[in-house]
């Protein structure tokens, strides 16, 4: 084994000696910055013969020691010892330089090769060249940055959220546009340790059909007041937004006015009339499709909203506080509750609670203490409100528990996947209950409090008998 290593070493030295035969200099590779100067050696062994030195680059004669006037450039200088100086090097000066030493017989001529690598700071161009890219939602994004620079630049990608974590350095960025929020500016940064990094931008815009968000899909209004229906529309390309009522495009007047500021679109109705009540359609369209959302204008009360001040008052009771927006007094409430079980609860129980028919404010606040609950148990509840025009839609489901129950931080005011199923069941029960109106006076508007209290007591008795002192 040692013999083989020595043979290999001797062969390498022999090859180098052959490459340098007749020279006292050695092949070099010079790395240098732009605008500096470099000296390439070509020291020929002195054997008492006149030597002619020529320098070549890519078969172009740069200089000849016998013909000084043939120098190819003012930036080239050939010295008497055969060395070549290149002044103020440019990027195009990179490459191999061949020194040829020519001597008479019997020596002949020999060559030696040197190399210059001119280092310069990076530059970058984008593909597409415009720096702008538009695609449809769901398509593949393909963007690229082409760089120049010596040494070869290293590329990284960034967005407004910071650097994109890639497994390797790549000039091409390719991904699936499955989310319109991927739109934005993508920046590629090229660095090579020479000068400042080069930066280029590609602005990605993802085309998608309109999306509509309605903060208040149910708007309560009293005859004679002013009301505003609102929807927020996002789309690219920009959407055309129109309002519809009873399957017809709205006819705008001095009383009914259409407004928009940015993505926010509204329909202003002054001096609401009975004929204005109903379903209004906010419709948005662009080249990719049409989207519609309904906003209901009604004299019915807005759905009740449970307040965060609602809390457990004992191991078997819970105090609820809710608010209702209604310009007309609230005559009564339906309070629905049941034990909560993930995937489906138990049977709903319903109580009627008197309203505040004498209230003047359009905001109605009600407190109700529910007793007789099981200790350490989870429940859920819903409230409906009735004014002179009828029953409201149910409130959002409130999940609550009595003292001692395991606490889930997402319990109150946030629901799991069975919310919609539960809500549908409540709406169905509520709509069925409305076929059996409670007692009213001759005008059908005043609430008989005695009857309500009787019904509540009856409900309590039935629940106690059925469930063994439990609701």
Coordinates of C-alpha atoms in Angstrom, one line a residue:
X1 CA 0.0 0.0 0.0
X2 CA 2.8 2.4 0.9
X3 CA 4.5 1.6 -2.4
X4 CA 1.3 2.6 -4.3
X5 CA 1.1 5.9 -2.4
X6 CA 4.7 6.7 -3.3
X7 CA 4.2 5.8 -6.9
X8 CA 1.1 8.1 -7.0
X9 CA 3.1 10.9 -5.4
X10 CA 6.0 10.6 -7.8
X11 CA 3.6 10.6 -10.7
X12 CA 1.9 13.8 -9.4
X13 CA 5.2 15.5 -9.1
X14 CA 6.3 14.3 -12.5
X15 CA 3.0 15.7 -14.0
X16 CA 3.6 19.0 -12.4
X17 CA 7.2 19.1 -13.5
X18 CA 6.0 18.4 -17.1
X19 CA 3.5 21.2 -16.8
X20 CA 6.2 23.6 -15.6
X21 CA 8.9 22.3 -17.9
X22 CA 11.0 25.3 -18.9
X23 CA 9.3 27.6 -16.3
X24 CA 10.4 28.9 -12.9
X25 CA 6.8 30.1 -12.2
X26 CA 3.8 27.9 -11.5
X27 CA 0.2 28.0 -12.8
X28 CA -1.9 30.3 -10.7
X29 CA -5.6 31.1 -10.2
X30 CA -6.0 34.7 -9.1
X31 CA -9.3 35.9 -7.4
X32 CA -9.5 39.7 -7.6
X33 CA -12.1 42.4 -7.3
X34 CA -13.2 44.7 -10.2
X35 CA -11.0 47.7 -11.0
X36 CA -7.9 46.2 -9.3
X37 CA -4.8 45.1 -11.2
X38 CA -3.3 41.6 -11.4
X39 CA 0.2 40.3 -12.3
X40 CA 0.5 36.9 -14.1
X41 CA 4.0 35.4 -13.9
X42 CA 5.8 33.8 -16.8
X43 CA 9.4 33.2 -15.7
X44 CA 11.2 31.1 -18.3
X45 CA 14.3 29.2 -17.3
X46 CA 17.5 30.9 -18.6
X47 CA 19.2 28.4 -20.9
X48 CA 21.3 30.9 -22.8
X49 CA 18.8 31.1 -25.7
X50 CA 16.8 34.1 -26.7
X51 CA 13.2 33.5 -25.7
X52 CA 10.1 35.0 -27.3
X53 CA 7.1 35.3 -24.9
X54 CA 3.5 35.5 -26.1
X55 CA 0.3 35.8 -24.1
X56 CA -3.0 34.4 -25.3
X57 CA -6.5 34.4 -24.2
X58 CA -9.2 32.4 -25.9
X59 CA -7.0 32.2 -29.0
X60 CA -6.6 36.0 -29.0
X61 CA -3.0 37.3 -28.9
X62 CA -2.8 39.8 -26.1
X63 CA 1.0 40.6 -26.2
X64 CA 4.2 39.6 -27.9
X65 CA 7.7 40.4 -26.5
X66 CA 9.1 40.7 -30.1
X67 CA 6.3 43.0 -31.3
X68 CA 5.4 45.4 -28.4
X69 CA 3.1 47.4 -30.6
X70 CA 0.7 44.4 -31.0
X71 CA -0.6 44.7 -27.4
X72 CA -4.4 44.2 -27.6
X73 CA -5.4 46.8 -25.0
X74 CA -4.0 49.8 -23.1
X75 CA -4.8 47.8 -19.9
X76 CA -2.3 45.1 -20.9
X77 CA 1.4 45.5 -20.0
X78 CA 4.1 42.9 -20.9
X79 CA 7.2 43.1 -18.8
X80 CA 10.7 42.1 -19.8
X81 CA 10.7 39.1 -17.5
X82 CA 7.7 37.7 -19.4
X83 CA 5.0 38.6 -16.8
X84 CA 1.7 40.1 -17.9
X85 CA -0.1 42.8 -15.9
X86 CA -3.8 43.4 -16.4
X87 CA -4.8 46.9 -15.2
X88 CA -8.3 47.8 -13.8
X89 CA -9.8 44.3 -14.4
X90 CA -13.3 44.1 -15.6
X91 CA -15.8 41.2 -15.3
X92 CA -15.1 40.1 -18.9
X93 CA -11.4 39.7 -18.0
X94 CA -12.2 36.4 -16.2
X95 CA -10.9 33.3 -17.8
X96 CA -7.7 31.5 -18.7
X97 CA -4.5 33.2 -19.8
X98 CA -1.8 31.2 -21.7
X99 CA 1.9 32.2 -21.5
X100 CA 3.8 30.7 -24.5
X101 CA 7.6 30.7 -24.4
X102 CA 9.2 30.2 -27.8
X103 CA 12.9 29.3 -28.1
X104 CA 15.0 28.0 -31.0
X105 CA 16.0 24.3 -31.4
X106 CA 16.5 22.1 -29.7
X107 CA 14.3 23.6 -26.9
X108 CA 11.2 24.5 -29.0
X109 CA 8.3 26.1 -27.1
X110 CA 6.4 25.5 -23.9
X111 CA 3.2 26.9 -22.4
X112 CA 1.8 27.7 -18.9
X113 CA -1.8 28.5 -18.1
X114 CA -3.0 31.0 -15.5
X115 CA -6.6 31.9 -14.6
X116 CA -8.2 35.2 -13.4
X117 CA -11.5 35.1 -11.5
X118 CA -12.9 38.6 -11.2
X119 CA -15.2 38.8 -8.2
X120 CA -18.1 41.2 -8.2
X121 CA -21.3 41.9 -6.2
X122 CA -24.5 40.1 -7.1
X123 CA -27.3 41.3 -9.4
X124 CA -30.7 39.7 -9.7
X125 CA -33.6 39.7 -12.3
X126 CA -37.0 38.3 -11.8
X127 CA -39.1 35.9 -13.9
X128 CA -41.6 37.3 -14.8
X129 CA -39.5 40.3 -15.7
X130 CA -42.2 42.7 -14.9
X131 CA -42.0 41.7 -11.2
X132 CA -45.8 41.1 -11.2
X133 CA -47.6 37.8 -11.3
X134 CA -51.4 37.1 -11.4
X135 CA -52.9 33.6 -11.1
X136 CA -56.3 32.2 -10.1
X137 CA -57.0 30.7 -6.7
X138 CA -56.0 27.1 -6.7
X139 CA -53.4 27.3 -9.4
X140 CA -49.6 26.8 -9.1
X141 CA -47.4 29.8 -8.3
X142 CA -44.1 29.7 -10.2
X143 CA -41.6 32.6 -9.7
X144 CA -37.9 32.8 -10.2
X145 CA -34.9 35.0 -9.6
X146 CA -31.9 34.8 -12.0
X147 CA -28.7 36.0 -10.4
X148 CA -25.2 37.0 -11.6
X149 CA -22.1 37.4 -9.5
X150 CA -18.8 35.9 -8.5
X151 CA -18.7 33.9 -6.3
X152 CA -22.1 32.4 -7.3
X153 CA -24.7 34.1 -5.1
X154 CA -26.8 32.4 -2.4
X155 CA -30.5 33.1 -2.7
X156 CA -33.1 33.4 0.1
X157 CA -36.8 34.4 -0.1
X158 CA -38.8 36.6 2.1
X159 CA -42.4 37.9 2.5
X160 CA -43.9 40.5 4.8
X161 CA -44.0 37.8 7.5
X162 CA -40.2 37.2 7.3
X163 CA -37.9 34.7 5.6
X164 CA -39.5 31.7 4.0
X165 CA -38.0 28.5 5.5
X166 CA -36.8 26.4 2.6
X167 CA -35.0 23.1 2.8
X168 CA -32.4 24.3 0.3
X169 CA -31.2 27.4 -1.5
X170 CA -33.1 27.7 -4.7
X171 CA -33.7 30.4 -7.4
X172 CA -37.2 29.2 -8.1
X173 CA -40.2 29.4 -5.7
X174 CA -43.1 27.1 -6.5
X175 CA -46.2 26.4 -4.4
X176 CA -49.9 25.9 -4.6
X177 CA -52.1 29.0 -4.3
X178 CA -54.7 27.4 -2.1
X179 CA -55.3 30.5 0.0
X180 CA -55.9 34.1 -1.3
X181 CA -54.0 35.4 1.7
X182 CA -50.8 34.2 0.0
X183 CA -51.1 37.3 -2.2
X184 CA -48.4 39.9 -1.5
X185 CA -44.8 40.8 -2.2
X186 CA -42.2 38.1 -2.4
X187 CA -38.6 39.3 -2.2
X188 CA -35.5 37.3 -3.3
X189 CA -32.2 38.3 -1.8
X190 CA -28.9 37.3 -3.4
X191 CA -25.6 37.4 -1.4
X192 CA -22.1 36.3 -2.2
X193 CA -20.0 38.2 0.3
X194 CA -19.0 40.9 -2.2
X195 CA -20.6 44.2 -1.8
X196 CA -24.2 44.6 -0.8
X197 CA -26.9 41.9 -1.3
X198 CA -29.0 42.3 -4.4
X199 CA -32.8 42.5 -3.9
X200 CA -35.7 42.0 -6.3
X201 CA -39.4 41.8 -5.7
X202 CA -42.3 39.9 -7.3
X203 CA -45.8 41.1 -6.4
X204 CA -48.2 38.1 -6.4
X205 CA -51.9 38.8 -6.9
X206 CA -54.3 35.8 -6.6
X207 CA -57.6 36.2 -8.5
X208 CA -60.6 34.9 -6.6
X209 CA -64.4 35.2 -6.8
X210 CA -66.0 37.7 -4.4
X211 CA -66.2 36.9 -0.7
X212 CA -68.8 38.7 1.4
X213 CA -68.8 39.2 5.2
X214 CA -72.0 40.4 6.9
X215 CA -71.4 41.5 10.5
X216 CA -75.2 42.0 11.2
X217 CA -77.3 39.6 9.0
X218 CA -80.3 40.6 11.0
X219 CA -81.1 44.3 11.5
X220 CA -83.9 45.5 13.7
X221 CA -85.6 48.8 12.8
X222 CA -88.7 50.6 14.0
X223 CA -91.0 52.5 11.5
X224 CA -89.9 56.1 11.0
X225 CA -86.2 55.7 12.0
X226 CA -83.1 55.6 9.8
X227 CA -81.2 52.3 9.3
X228 CA -78.1 51.1 7.5
X229 CA -77.5 47.6 6.1
X230 CA -73.9 46.7 5.6
X231 CA -71.7 44.1 3.9
X232 CA -67.9 43.9 3.3
X233 CA -66.8 42.6 0.0
X234 CA -63.3 41.4 -1.0
X235 CA -62.4 40.2 -4.4
X236 CA -59.7 40.3 -7.1
X237 CA -60.4 41.6 -9.7
X238 CA -62.5 44.2 -8.0
X239 CA -66.1 43.2 -7.7
X240 CA -69.2 45.0 -8.8
X241 CA -71.6 45.3 -5.8
X242 CA -75.3 45.7 -6.1
X243 CA -78.3 45.5 -3.6
X244 CA -81.5 43.6 -4.4
X245 CA -84.9 43.5 -2.7
X246 CA -87.7 41.1 -3.6
X247 CA -85.6 39.7 -6.4
X248 CA -85.3 43.1 -8.1
X249 CA -82.3 45.5 -8.2
X250 CA -82.8 48.3 -5.7
X251 CA -84.1 51.6 -7.1
X252 CA -82.1 54.3 -5.3
X253 CA -83.8 57.5 -4.2
X254 CA -83.2 60.4 -1.8
X255 CA -84.7 58.1 0.9
X256 CA -82.7 54.9 -0.1
X257 CA -79.1 55.6 -0.8
X258 CA -76.2 53.3 -1.7
X259 CA -72.7 54.0 -0.2
X260 CA -69.3 52.4 -0.4
X261 CA -65.9 53.1 1.2
X262 CA -63.2 50.7 0.2
X263 CA -64.5 47.2 0.7
X264 CA -67.4 48.4 2.9
X265 CA -70.7 48.7 1.2
X266 CA -73.9 49.9 2.8
X267 CA -77.6 50.6 2.0
X268 CA -79.0 53.6 3.9
X269 CA -82.8 53.7 4.4
X270 CA -84.2 56.9 5.8
X271 CA -87.7 56.9 7.5
X272 CA -88.3 53.2 7.4
X273 CA -91.7 52.1 6.2
X274 CA -93.6 48.9 6.7
X275 CA -93.0 48.0 3.0
X276 CA -89.2 48.2 3.6
X277 CA -89.1 45.1 5.8
X278 CA -87.8 41.9 4.3
X279 CA -84.7 40.3 2.9
X280 CA -82.0 42.4 1.2
X281 CA -79.4 40.7 -1.0
X282 CA -75.9 42.0 -1.1
X283 CA -74.6 40.7 -4.5
X284 CA -71.0 40.9 -5.7
X285 CA -69.6 39.7 -9.0
X286 CA -66.4 39.7 -11.0
X287 CA -65.0 37.6 -13.8
X288 CA -64.5 34.6 -11.6
X289 CA -68.0 34.3 -10.2
X290 CA -70.9 35.7 -8.2
X291 CA -71.5 35.7 -4.4
X292 CA -74.6 36.7 -2.5
X293 CA -75.4 37.3 1.2
X294 CA -78.7 38.2 2.8
X295 CA -79.3 41.0 5.3
X296 CA -82.7 40.9 7.0
X297 CA -84.5 44.1 7.9
X298 CA -87.2 43.4 10.4
X299 CA -89.3 44.9 13.1
X300 CA -88.6 41.8 15.2
X301 CA -86.0 42.2 18.0
X302 CA -82.4 41.4 17.4
X303 CA -81.2 38.1 18.8
X304 CA -80.3 38.3 22.4
X305 CA -76.6 38.5 23.4
X306 CA -75.4 36.9 26.7
X307 CA -73.2 39.1 28.7
X308 CA -69.9 37.9 30.1
X309 CA -71.1 39.0 33.5
X310 CA -73.2 35.8 33.6
X311 CA -71.9 33.5 36.3
X312 CA -72.5 30.6 38.6
X313 CA -74.1 31.8 41.9
X314 CA -74.0 28.5 43.8
X315 CA -73.5 24.8 43.2
X316 CA -77.0 24.5 41.8
X317 CA -77.7 27.9 40.3
X318 CA -76.5 30.2 37.5
X319 CA -77.4 33.8 36.9
X320 CA -77.8 34.9 33.3
X321 CA -77.6 38.5 32.0
X322 CA -78.5 39.3 28.4
X323 CA -79.2 42.3 26.2
X324 CA -81.7 42.7 23.3
X325 CA -81.9 45.6 20.8
X326 CA -85.6 46.4 20.1
X327 CA -87.3 49.7 19.6
X328 CA -90.5 48.0 20.6
X329 CA -90.8 46.8 24.2
X330 CA -90.0 43.1 24.9
X331 CA -93.1 41.3 26.0
X332 CA -91.5 38.0 27.0
X333 CA -88.6 35.7 26.6
X334 CA -88.2 32.0 25.9
X335 CA -85.3 30.5 27.9
X336 CA -84.2 27.1 26.7
X337 CA -81.6 25.0 28.5
X338 CA -80.3 21.5 28.7
X339 CA -77.4 19.4 29.9
X340 CA -74.4 19.6 27.5
X341 CA -72.9 16.5 26.0
X342 CA -70.3 16.5 23.3
X343 CA -71.9 15.2 20.1
X344 CA -75.4 15.9 21.3
X345 CA -77.1 17.1 24.5
X346 CA -80.1 16.0 26.4
X347 CA -83.7 17.1 26.1
X348 CA -84.3 20.9 25.9
X349 CA -86.4 22.5 28.7
X350 CA -88.2 25.8 28.0
X351 CA -89.2 28.6 30.4
X352 CA -91.2 31.7 29.7
X353 CA -89.8 34.9 31.4
X354 CA -91.6 38.2 31.6
X355 CA -90.2 41.1 29.6
X356 CA -90.0 44.8 30.3
X357 CA -93.1 46.1 28.4
X358 CA -92.7 49.5 30.2
X359 CA -89.1 50.0 29.1
X360 CA -88.3 53.1 27.0
X361 CA -84.7 52.4 26.0
X362 CA -84.2 50.4 22.8
X363 CA -81.6 48.3 24.7
X364 CA -83.3 45.8 27.0
X365 CA -81.2 44.1 29.7
X366 CA -82.6 41.1 31.6
X367 CA -81.2 39.1 34.5
X368 CA -82.5 35.6 35.3
X369 CA -81.3 33.3 38.0
X370 CA -81.8 29.6 37.1
X371 CA -81.9 27.3 40.2
X372 CA -82.2 23.6 40.8
X373 CA -79.3 22.6 38.5
X374 CA -77.0 19.7 39.2
X375 CA -73.7 20.4 40.8
X376 CA -70.5 20.1 38.8
X377 CA -72.4 19.8 35.5
X378 CA -72.1 21.4 32.1
X379 CA -75.2 23.0 30.4
X380 CA -76.1 25.1 27.4
X381 CA -78.8 27.8 27.0
X382 CA -80.5 29.9 24.4
X383 CA -82.8 32.9 24.6
X384 CA -85.5 34.2 22.2
X385 CA -87.3 37.5 22.6
X386 CA -90.8 38.6 21.6
X387 CA -92.0 42.1 20.9
X388 CA -95.3 43.2 19.5
X389 CA -94.3 41.9 16.0
X390 CA -93.3 38.4 17.0
X391 CA -90.4 36.2 18.1
X392 CA -86.8 36.9 17.4
X393 CA -84.2 34.5 16.1
X394 CA -82.5 32.5 18.9
X395 CA -79.4 33.9 20.5
X396 CA -76.0 32.2 20.2
X397 CA -75.8 29.1 22.3
X398 CA -74.2 29.8 25.7
X399 CA -72.3 27.0 27.3
X400 CA -72.0 27.2 31.1
X401 CA -71.5 25.1 34.2
X402 CA -72.2 24.9 37.8
X403 CA -69.5 25.1 40.5
X404 CA -67.1 22.1 40.6
X405 CA -67.4 21.2 36.9
X406 CA -64.1 20.7 35.0
X407 CA -63.3 24.1 33.4
X408 CA -62.7 24.4 29.7
X409 CA -61.2 27.7 28.7
X410 CA -63.1 27.6 25.4
X411 CA -66.4 26.7 27.1
X412 CA -68.2 30.0 27.3
X413 CA -69.0 32.0 24.2
X414 CA -67.1 29.5 21.9
X415 CA -68.7 26.3 20.6
X416 CA -67.5 23.1 19.0
X417 CA -68.6 21.5 15.8
X418 CA -72.1 20.5 17.0
X419 CA -73.1 24.2 17.4
X420 CA -75.1 24.4 14.1
X421 CA -76.9 21.1 14.8
X422 CA -77.9 22.3 18.3
X423 CA -79.0 25.7 16.9
X424 CA -81.1 24.1 14.2
X425 CA -82.8 22.0 16.9
X426 CA -83.5 25.1 19.0
X427 CA -84.9 27.0 16.0
X428 CA -87.2 24.1 15.2
X429 CA -88.5 23.9 18.8
X430 CA -88.9 27.6 19.0
X431 CA -90.9 27.8 15.8
X432 CA -93.2 25.0 17.0
X433 CA -93.7 26.8 20.3
X434 CA -94.9 29.9 18.4
X435 CA -98.0 28.1 17.3
X436 CA -99.2 28.3 20.8
X437 CA -99.3 32.0 21.7
X438 CA -99.6 33.0 25.4
X439 CA -102.4 35.1 26.7
X440 CA -102.7 38.7 25.4
X441 CA -105.2 41.5 25.9
X442 CA -107.9 42.5 23.5
X443 CA -105.4 44.2 21.2
X444 CA -103.0 41.2 21.2
X445 CA -100.1 43.3 22.4
X446 CA -100.1 43.5 26.2
X447 CA -98.6 40.6 28.1
X448 CA -100.6 38.8 30.9
X449 CA -98.1 38.5 33.6
X450 CA -100.3 36.3 35.8
X451 CA -100.6 33.7 33.0
X452 CA -96.9 33.7 32.5
X453 CA -96.2 33.1 36.1
X454 CA -98.7 30.3 36.2
X455 CA -97.1 28.7 33.2
X456 CA -93.6 29.0 34.7
X457 CA -94.8 27.4 38.0
X458 CA -96.5 24.6 36.0
X459 CA -93.4 24.0 34.0
X460 CA -91.3 23.8 37.2
X461 CA -93.7 21.3 38.8
X462 CA -93.7 19.1 35.8
X463 CA -89.9 19.1 35.6
X464 CA -89.6 18.4 39.4
X465 CA -92.0 15.4 39.1
X466 CA -90.3 14.1 35.9
X467 CA -86.7 14.5 36.9
X468 CA -86.7 14.0 40.6
X469 CA -86.1 17.6 41.8
X470 CA -84.0 18.4 38.7
X471 CA -84.7 20.6 35.7

